[in-house]
PDB file of C-alpha atoms and ligand atoms in Angstrom:
ATOM      1  CA  MET J 213      -2.597  -1.847   4.221  1.00 68.00           C
ATOM      2  CA  LYS J 214       1.154  -2.036   3.554  1.00 81.00           C
ATOM      3  CA  PRO J 215       2.222  -3.373   0.156  1.00 88.00           C
ATOM      4  CA  ALA J 216       3.451  -6.951   0.657  1.00 92.00           C
ATOM      5  CA  ILE J 217       6.731  -7.847  -1.001  1.00 95.00           C
ATOM      6  CA  LEU J 218       7.826 -11.459  -1.383  1.00 97.00           C
ATOM      7  CA  VAL J 219      11.611 -11.684  -1.630  1.00 97.00           C
ATOM      8  CA  VAL J 220      12.932 -14.878  -3.195  1.00 96.00           C
ATOM      9  CA  GLU J 221      16.650 -14.900  -2.506  1.00 95.00           C
ATOM     10  CA  ASP J 222      19.012 -17.654  -1.338  1.00 94.00           C
ATOM     11  CA  GLU J 223      21.818 -15.374  -0.122  1.00 93.00           C
ATOM     12  CA  ASP J 224      21.136 -14.756   3.567  1.00 92.00           C
ATOM     13  CA  ALA J 225      23.158 -11.566   3.809  1.00 93.00           C
ATOM     14  CA  LEU J 226      21.297  -9.941   0.934  1.00 93.00           C
ATOM     15  CA  ALA J 227      17.942 -11.201   2.266  1.00 93.00           C
ATOM     16  CA  THR J 228      18.662  -9.600   5.658  1.00 93.00           C
ATOM     17  CA  LEU J 229      19.657  -6.322   4.052  1.00 93.00           C
ATOM     18  CA  LEU J 230      16.512  -6.360   1.894  1.00 94.00           C
ATOM     19  CA  ARG J 231      14.277  -7.056   4.890  1.00 92.00           C
ATOM     20  CA  TYR J 232      15.737  -4.129   6.846  1.00 91.00           C
ATOM     21  CA  ASN J 233      15.381  -1.702   3.965  1.00 92.00           C
ATOM     22  CA  LEU J 234      11.936  -2.806   2.779  1.00 93.00           C
ATOM     23  CA  GLU J 235      10.477  -2.595   6.285  1.00 91.00           C
ATOM     24  CA  LYS J 236      12.085   0.802   6.839  1.00 87.00           C
ATOM     25  CA  GLU J 237      10.368   2.000   3.645  1.00 84.00           C
ATOM     26  CA  GLY J 238       6.958   0.866   4.849  1.00 84.00           C
ATOM     27  CA  PHE J 239       6.647  -2.439   3.003  1.00 90.00           C
ATOM     28  CA  GLU J 240       5.779  -5.751   4.533  1.00 92.00           C
ATOM     29  CA  ALA J 241       8.459  -8.257   3.553  1.00 94.00           C
ATOM     30  CA  THR J 242       8.238 -12.048   3.489  1.00 94.00           C
ATOM     31  CA  PHE J 243      10.994 -14.362   2.348  1.00 95.00           C
ATOM     32  CA  ALA J 244      11.551 -17.562   0.458  1.00 96.00           C
ATOM     33  CA  GLY J 245      14.968 -19.177   0.107  1.00 94.00           C
ATOM     34  CA  ASP J 246      14.317 -21.153  -3.058  1.00 94.00           C
ATOM     35  CA  GLY J 247      11.848 -21.518  -5.893  1.00 93.00           C
ATOM     36  CA  GLU J 248       9.731 -24.198  -4.221  1.00 93.00           C
ATOM     37  CA  GLU J 249       9.325 -22.111  -1.075  1.00 95.00           C
ATOM     38  CA  ALA J 250       8.388 -19.180  -3.281  1.00 95.00           C
ATOM     39  CA  MET J 251       5.514 -21.078  -4.896  1.00 93.00           C
ATOM     40  CA  VAL J 252       4.232 -22.154  -1.455  1.00 93.00           C
ATOM     41  CA  ALA J 253       4.512 -18.593  -0.111  1.00 94.00           C
ATOM     42  CA  VAL J 254       2.534 -17.162  -3.040  1.00 94.00           C
ATOM     43  CA  ASP J 255      -0.113 -19.808  -2.547  1.00 91.00           C
ATOM     44  CA  GLU J 256      -0.438 -18.913   1.146  1.00 90.00           C
ATOM     45  CA  ARG J 257      -0.615 -15.212   0.629  1.00 89.00           C
ATOM     46  CA  MET J 258      -0.712 -13.260  -2.602  1.00 90.00           C
ATOM     47  CA  PRO J 259       2.065 -10.653  -2.541  1.00 94.00           C
ATOM     48  CA  ASP J 260       1.785  -7.259  -4.250  1.00 91.00           C
ATOM     49  CA  VAL J 261       5.267  -7.570  -5.755  1.00 94.00           C
ATOM     50  CA  VAL J 262       7.748 -10.448  -6.068  1.00 96.00           C
ATOM     51  CA  LEU J 263      11.484  -9.737  -6.004  1.00 96.00           C
ATOM     52  CA  LEU J 264      12.892 -12.789  -7.662  1.00 94.00           C
ATOM     53  CA  ASP J 265      16.534 -13.830  -7.762  1.00 92.00           C
ATOM     54  CA  TRP J 266      17.593 -15.354 -11.065  1.00 87.00           C
ATOM     55  CA  MET J 267      19.939 -17.995  -9.637  1.00 86.00           C
ATOM     56  CA  LEU J 268      18.081 -20.119  -7.095  1.00 89.00           C
ATOM     57  CA  PRO J 269      18.422 -23.673  -5.821  1.00 88.00           C
ATOM     58  CA  LYS J 270      15.784 -26.238  -6.953  1.00 86.00           C
ATOM     59  CA  ILE J 271      13.542 -24.190  -9.240  1.00 88.00           C
ATOM     60  CA  SER J 272      15.300 -21.300 -11.035  1.00 88.00           C
ATOM     61  CA  GLY J 273      13.986 -17.744 -10.907  1.00 90.00           C
ATOM     62  CA  VAL J 274      13.066 -17.872 -14.576  1.00 88.00           C
ATOM     63  CA  GLU J 275      11.026 -21.021 -13.988  1.00 91.00           C
ATOM     64  CA  VAL J 276       9.271 -19.497 -10.932  1.00 93.00           C
ATOM     65  CA  CYS J 277       8.360 -16.485 -13.056  1.00 93.00           C
ATOM     66  CA  ARG J 278       7.041 -18.713 -15.827  1.00 91.00           C
ATOM     67  CA  ARG J 279       4.895 -20.680 -13.366  1.00 93.00           C
ATOM     68  CA  LEU J 280       3.477 -17.498 -11.843  1.00 93.00           C
ATOM     69  CA  ARG J 281       2.521 -16.283 -15.312  1.00 90.00           C
ATOM     70  CA  ASN J 282       0.860 -19.586 -16.184  1.00 90.00           C
ATOM     71  CA  GLN J 283      -1.588 -19.578 -13.270  1.00 88.00           C
ATOM     72  CA  ARG J 284      -4.696 -17.468 -13.438  1.00 84.00           C
ATOM     73  CA  GLU J 285      -4.489 -16.348  -9.795  1.00 84.00           C
ATOM     74  CA  THR J 286      -0.870 -15.218 -10.030  1.00 89.00           C
ATOM     75  CA  ARG J 287      -0.683 -14.063 -13.625  1.00 86.00           C
ATOM     76  CA  ASN J 288      -0.781 -10.358 -12.802  1.00 84.00           C
ATOM     77  CA  ILE J 289       1.592 -10.213  -9.822  1.00 90.00           C
ATOM     78  CA  PRO J 290       4.403  -7.801 -10.690  1.00 91.00           C
ATOM     79  CA  VAL J 291       7.784  -9.537 -10.745  1.00 93.00           C
ATOM     80  CA  ILE J 292      11.144  -7.781 -10.514  1.00 93.00           C
ATOM     81  CA  MET J 293      14.060 -10.071 -11.352  1.00 90.00           C
ATOM     82  CA  LEU J 294      17.300  -9.691  -9.425  1.00 89.00           C
ATOM     83  CA  THR J 295      20.136 -10.814 -11.587  1.00 83.00           C
ATOM     84  CA  ALA J 296      23.909 -10.917 -11.438  1.00 76.00           C
ATOM     85  CA  ARG J 297      23.994 -11.251 -15.181  1.00 62.00           C
ATOM     86  CA  GLY J 298      24.067  -8.009 -17.059  1.00 62.00           C
ATOM     87  CA  GLU J 299      24.132  -9.390 -20.529  1.00 62.00           C
ATOM     88  CA  GLU J 300      21.499  -8.249 -22.950  1.00 64.00           C
ATOM     89  CA  ALA J 301      20.444 -11.785 -23.941  1.00 67.00           C
ATOM     90  CA  ASP J 302      19.786 -12.770 -20.328  1.00 66.00           C
ATOM     91  CA  ARG J 303      17.897  -9.590 -19.572  1.00 66.00           C
ATOM     92  CA  LEU J 304      15.693 -10.176 -22.579  1.00 67.00           C
ATOM     93  CA  ARG J 305      15.087 -13.760 -21.517  1.00 70.00           C
ATOM     94  CA  GLY J 306      13.997 -12.539 -18.091  1.00 66.00           C
ATOM     95  CA  LEU J 307      11.520 -10.112 -19.612  1.00 71.00           C
ATOM     96  CA  GLU J 308      10.318 -12.743 -22.090  1.00 74.00           C
ATOM     97  CA  THR J 309       9.324 -15.045 -19.232  1.00 76.00           C
ATOM     98  CA  GLY J 310       7.059 -12.272 -18.026  1.00 81.00           C
ATOM     99  CA  ALA J 311       9.107 -10.275 -15.502  1.00 86.00           C
ATOM    100  CA  ASP J 312       7.964  -6.648 -15.263  1.00 85.00           C
ATOM    101  CA  ASP J 313      11.408  -5.271 -14.575  1.00 85.00           C
ATOM    102  CA  TYR J 314      14.878  -6.473 -13.700  1.00 84.00           C
ATOM    103  CA  ILE J 315      17.701  -5.059 -11.665  1.00 87.00           C
ATOM    104  CA  VAL J 316      21.331  -6.063 -11.969  1.00 85.00           C
ATOM    105  CA  LYS J 317      23.357  -6.940  -8.856  1.00 84.00           C
ATOM    106  CA  PRO J 318      24.993  -5.157  -7.166  1.00 84.00           C
ATOM    107  CA  PHE J 319      22.275  -2.505  -6.912  1.00 86.00           C
ATOM    108  CA  SER J 320      21.634   0.332  -4.485  1.00 87.00           C
ATOM    109  CA  MET J 321      18.682   0.010  -2.117  1.00 89.00           C
ATOM    110  CA  ALA J 322      17.454   3.432  -3.224  1.00 86.00           C
ATOM    111  CA  GLU J 323      17.308   2.223  -6.822  1.00 87.00           C
ATOM    112  CA  LEU J 324      15.525  -0.983  -5.861  1.00 91.00           C
ATOM    113  CA  ILE J 325      12.917   0.870  -3.767  1.00 88.00           C
ATOM    114  CA  ALA J 326      12.339   3.305  -6.649  1.00 86.00           C
ATOM    115  CA  ARG J 327      11.781   0.382  -9.038  1.00 89.00           C
ATOM    116  CA  ILE J 328       9.323  -1.274  -6.637  1.00 91.00           C
ATOM    117  CA  ARG J 329       7.359   1.947  -6.263  1.00 85.00           C
ATOM    118  CA  ALA J 330       7.332   2.454 -10.031  1.00 84.00           C
ATOM    119  CA  VAL J 331       5.964  -1.058 -10.608  1.00 86.00           C
ATOM    120  CA  LEU J 332       3.326  -0.552  -7.902  1.00 84.00           C
ATOM    121  CA  ARG J 333       2.248   2.765  -9.386  1.00 77.00           C
ATOM    122  CA  ARG J 334       1.997   1.309 -12.855  1.00 78.00           C
ATOM    123  CA  ILE J 335       0.257  -1.924 -12.035  1.00 71.00           C
ATOM    124  CA  ARG J 336      -1.604  -1.227  -8.804  1.00 65.00           C
ATOM    125  CA  PRO J 337      -2.386   2.471  -8.677  1.00 63.00           C
ATOM    126  CA  GLY J 338      -4.917   1.510  -6.019  1.00 61.00           C
ATOM    127  CA  LEU J 339      -2.216   0.860  -3.447  1.00 61.00           C
ATOM    128  CA  ALA J 340      -1.250   4.497  -3.350  1.00 60.00           C
ATOM    129  CA  ALA J 341      -4.412   6.336  -4.313  1.00 65.00           C
ATOM    130  CA  ASP J 342      -6.695   8.237  -1.948  1.00 76.00           C
ATOM    131  CA  GLU J 343      -9.596   7.407  -4.216  1.00 83.00           C
ATOM    132  CA  LEU J 344     -10.461   4.164  -5.980  1.00 87.00           C
ATOM    133  CA  LYS J 345     -12.807   4.129  -8.942  1.00 90.00           C
ATOM    134  CA  GLN J 346     -14.210   1.102 -10.687  1.00 91.00           C
ATOM    135  CA  GLY J 347     -17.122   1.387 -13.090  1.00 91.00           C
ATOM    136  CA  ASP J 348     -19.705   3.607 -11.392  1.00 94.00           C
ATOM    137  CA  ILE J 349     -18.358   2.986  -7.873  1.00 96.00           C
ATOM    138  CA  LEU J 350     -16.149   5.513  -6.134  1.00 95.00           C
ATOM    139  CA  LEU J 351     -14.391   4.751  -2.856  1.00 94.00           C
ATOM    140  CA  ASP J 352     -12.879   7.700  -0.983  1.00 90.00           C
ATOM    141  CA  ARG J 353     -10.250   6.392   1.435  1.00 81.00           C
ATOM    142  CA  VAL J 354      -9.755   9.723   3.162  1.00 76.00           C
ATOM    143  CA  ALA J 355     -13.430  10.285   3.972  1.00 84.00           C
ATOM    144  CA  HIS J 356     -14.186   6.507   4.232  1.00 87.00           C
ATOM    145  CA  ARG J 357     -17.091   7.055   1.911  1.00 93.00           C
ATOM    146  CA  VAL J 358     -18.491   5.031  -0.977  1.00 96.00           C
ATOM    147  CA  VAL J 359     -20.603   6.545  -3.736  1.00 96.00           C
ATOM    148  CA  ARG J 360     -22.355   4.708  -6.560  1.00 96.00           C
ATOM    149  CA  GLN J 361     -23.950   6.706  -9.366  1.00 93.00           C
ATOM    150  CA  GLY J 362     -23.867   9.789  -7.165  1.00 90.00           C
ATOM    151  CA  ARG J 363     -25.651   8.142  -4.248  1.00 93.00           C
ATOM    152  CA  GLU J 364     -23.852   7.411  -1.002  1.00 95.00           C
ATOM    153  CA  VAL J 365     -23.619   3.697  -0.175  1.00 96.00           C
ATOM    154  CA  HIS J 366     -23.784   2.899   3.541  1.00 95.00           C
ATOM    155  CA  LEU J 367     -21.476   0.064   4.484  1.00 95.00           C
ATOM    156  CA  GLY J 368     -20.382  -1.588   7.713  1.00 93.00           C
ATOM    157  CA  PRO J 369     -16.620  -1.611   8.404  1.00 90.00           C
ATOM    158  CA  THR J 370     -16.155  -5.182   7.144  1.00 93.00           C
ATOM    159  CA  GLU J 371     -18.094  -4.557   3.931  1.00 95.00           C
ATOM    160  CA  TYR J 372     -16.049  -1.387   3.400  1.00 94.00           C
ATOM    161  CA  ARG J 373     -12.737  -3.253   3.737  1.00 92.00           C
ATOM    162  CA  LEU J 374     -14.023  -6.032   1.508  1.00 95.00           C
ATOM    163  CA  LEU J 375     -14.998  -3.560  -1.216  1.00 96.00           C
ATOM    164  CA  GLU J 376     -11.699  -1.690  -0.839  1.00 92.00           C
ATOM    165  CA  HIS J 377      -9.780  -4.930  -1.298  1.00 91.00           C
ATOM    166  CA  LEU J 378     -11.779  -5.996  -4.364  1.00 94.00           C
ATOM    167  CA  MET J 379     -11.457  -2.517  -5.894  1.00 92.00           C
ATOM    168  CA  GLN J 380      -7.674  -2.672  -5.646  1.00 85.00           C
ATOM    169  CA  TYR J 381      -7.638  -5.684  -7.934  1.00 85.00           C
ATOM    170  CA  PRO J 382     -10.590  -5.412 -10.308  1.00 86.00           C
ATOM    171  CA  GLY J 383     -11.186  -8.598 -12.269  1.00 88.00           C
ATOM    172  CA  ARG J 384      -9.008 -10.746 -10.059  1.00 88.00           C
ATOM    173  CA  VAL J 385     -10.763 -13.717  -8.497  1.00 93.00           C
ATOM    174  CA  PHE J 386     -10.225 -14.178  -4.759  1.00 94.00           C
ATOM    175  CA  SER J 387     -11.013 -17.376  -2.904  1.00 94.00           C
ATOM    176  CA  ARG J 388     -12.893 -17.114   0.401  1.00 93.00           C
ATOM    177  CA  GLU J 389      -9.653 -17.979   2.234  1.00 89.00           C
ATOM    178  CA  GLN J 390      -7.760 -15.194   0.475  1.00 89.00           C
ATOM    179  CA  LEU J 391     -10.496 -12.706   1.344  1.00 92.00           C
ATOM    180  CA  LEU J 392     -10.422 -13.847   4.971  1.00 89.00           C
ATOM    181  CA  ASP J 393      -6.665 -13.259   5.117  1.00 83.00           C
ATOM    182  CA  ALA J 394      -6.858  -9.888   3.420  1.00 84.00           C
ATOM    183  CA  VAL J 395      -9.904  -8.448   5.165  1.00 87.00           C
ATOM    184  CA  TRP J 396     -10.095 -10.191   8.532  1.00 85.00           C
ATOM    185  CA  GLY J 397      -6.386 -11.009   8.938  1.00 76.00           C
ATOM    186  CA  SER J 398      -4.689 -14.392   8.902  1.00 66.00           C
ATOM    187  CA  ASP J 399      -4.510 -14.688  12.714  1.00 67.00           C
ATOM    188  CA  VAL J 400      -8.273 -14.553  13.217  1.00 72.00           C
ATOM    189  CA  TYR J 401     -10.390 -17.685  13.095  1.00 79.00           C
ATOM    190  CA  VAL J 402     -13.486 -17.052  11.008  1.00 82.00           C
ATOM    191  CA  GLU J 403     -15.471 -19.602   9.065  1.00 87.00           C
ATOM    192  CA  THR J 404     -15.250 -19.210   5.312  1.00 85.00           C
ATOM    193  CA  ARG J 405     -19.014 -18.939   4.933  1.00 89.00           C
ATOM    194  CA  THR J 406     -18.782 -15.662   6.904  1.00 93.00           C
ATOM    195  CA  VAL J 407     -17.282 -14.250   3.712  1.00 94.00           C
ATOM    196  CA  ASP J 408     -20.462 -15.157   1.824  1.00 95.00           C
ATOM    197  CA  VAL J 409     -22.572 -13.350   4.404  1.00 96.00           C
ATOM    198  CA  HIS J 410     -20.535 -10.135   4.091  1.00 96.00           C
ATOM    199  CA  VAL J 411     -20.380 -10.323   0.300  1.00 97.00           C
ATOM    200  CA  GLY J 412     -24.180 -10.642   0.399  1.00 97.00           C
ATOM    201  CA  ARG J 413     -24.485  -7.503   2.541  1.00 97.00           C
ATOM    202  CA  LEU J 414     -22.040  -5.616   0.329  1.00 97.00           C
ATOM    203  CA  ARG J 415     -24.030  -6.578  -2.767  1.00 97.00           C
ATOM    204  CA  LYS J 416     -27.311  -5.536  -1.187  1.00 97.00           C
ATOM    205  CA  ALA J 417     -25.914  -2.121  -0.226  1.00 97.00           C
ATOM    206  CA  LEU J 418     -24.365  -1.553  -3.657  1.00 96.00           C
ATOM    207  CA  MET J 419     -27.579  -2.567  -5.425  1.00 96.00           C
ATOM    208  CA  ALA J 420     -29.979  -0.596  -3.220  1.00 92.00           C
ATOM    209  CA  ASP J 421     -31.213   1.478  -6.179  1.00 88.00           C
ATOM    210  CA  ASN J 422     -31.785  -1.586  -8.354  1.00 89.00           C
ATOM    211  CA  GLN J 423     -28.371  -1.211  -9.957  1.00 90.00           C
ATOM    212  CA  SER J 424     -26.557  -4.130 -11.555  1.00 93.00           C
ATOM    213  CA  ASP J 425     -24.542  -6.544  -9.447  1.00 95.00           C
ATOM    214  CA  PRO J 426     -20.884  -5.464  -9.585  1.00 95.00           C
ATOM    215  CA  ILE J 427     -19.591  -8.603  -7.870  1.00 96.00           C
ATOM    216  CA  ARG J 428     -19.085 -11.785  -9.792  1.00 95.00           C
ATOM    217  CA  THR J 429     -19.380 -15.152  -8.061  1.00 95.00           C
ATOM    218  CA  VAL J 430     -16.986 -17.612  -9.642  1.00 92.00           C
ATOM    219  CA  ARG J 431     -18.246 -21.080  -8.959  1.00 88.00           C
ATOM    220  CA  SER J 432     -15.953 -23.093  -6.643  1.00 85.00           C
ATOM    221  CA  ALA J 433     -13.310 -20.323  -6.912  1.00 90.00           C
ATOM    222  CA  GLY J 434     -14.570 -17.220  -5.133  1.00 94.00           C
ATOM    223  CA  TYR J 435     -15.462 -13.628  -5.877  1.00 96.00           C
ATOM    224  CA  SER J 436     -14.236 -10.786  -8.030  1.00 94.00           C
ATOM    225  CA  LEU J 437     -15.249  -7.255  -8.858  1.00 94.00           C
ATOM    226  CA  GLN J 438     -16.406  -6.793 -12.453  1.00 86.00           C
ATOM    227  CA  ASN J 439     -13.978  -4.777 -14.505  1.00 74.00           C
TER     228      ASN J 439
HETATM  229 CA1   CA B 174      21.069 -16.567  -5.830  1.00 87.39          CA
END
């Protein structure tokens, strides 16, 4: 799965340049032209990283960042601020609102890509790793194999993808709709209760030796992997 980058930028020329370079580097890029669009885009699909311009029409970049940090679902999304202001006070203000990094315009694409990769490595090592480990569960992406407490766990392809997705973001709660988008794809029509069926199968397989349940059901919100 390609890391998804949401670019919030109102300058079309820069947005076009960013799209070209991000896609060339193997990222999936989506765009929002102002702060309101950005909030809608995040709600529709959780990005892995947000590139957020400081000066935006309607809601400012700083305010978008603050709102992302104030919602449980979006609190941990890495945010890189793009700013034309190089002054120390402004940079500090950007970081105070919860941005993970900032980059001053004009910047080179190579520098921006390096910053994105650094943030991804720091915050989501799972996006790059061949192996994911959470508690006593080990998922080997190369061999497509899952082991819990030394015993191999046999999973169907959907349960495998579901577990892989949850293991990339331990502790984060996903709604059924978000899991459908991430695991089945947003262009497929599947009823949300299908998610419950597959979570049930995943649980059963993971608990086959009477182990504890690693998946938490959050009432009226969704599911998360215990961390
Ligand atoms: Ca701008």
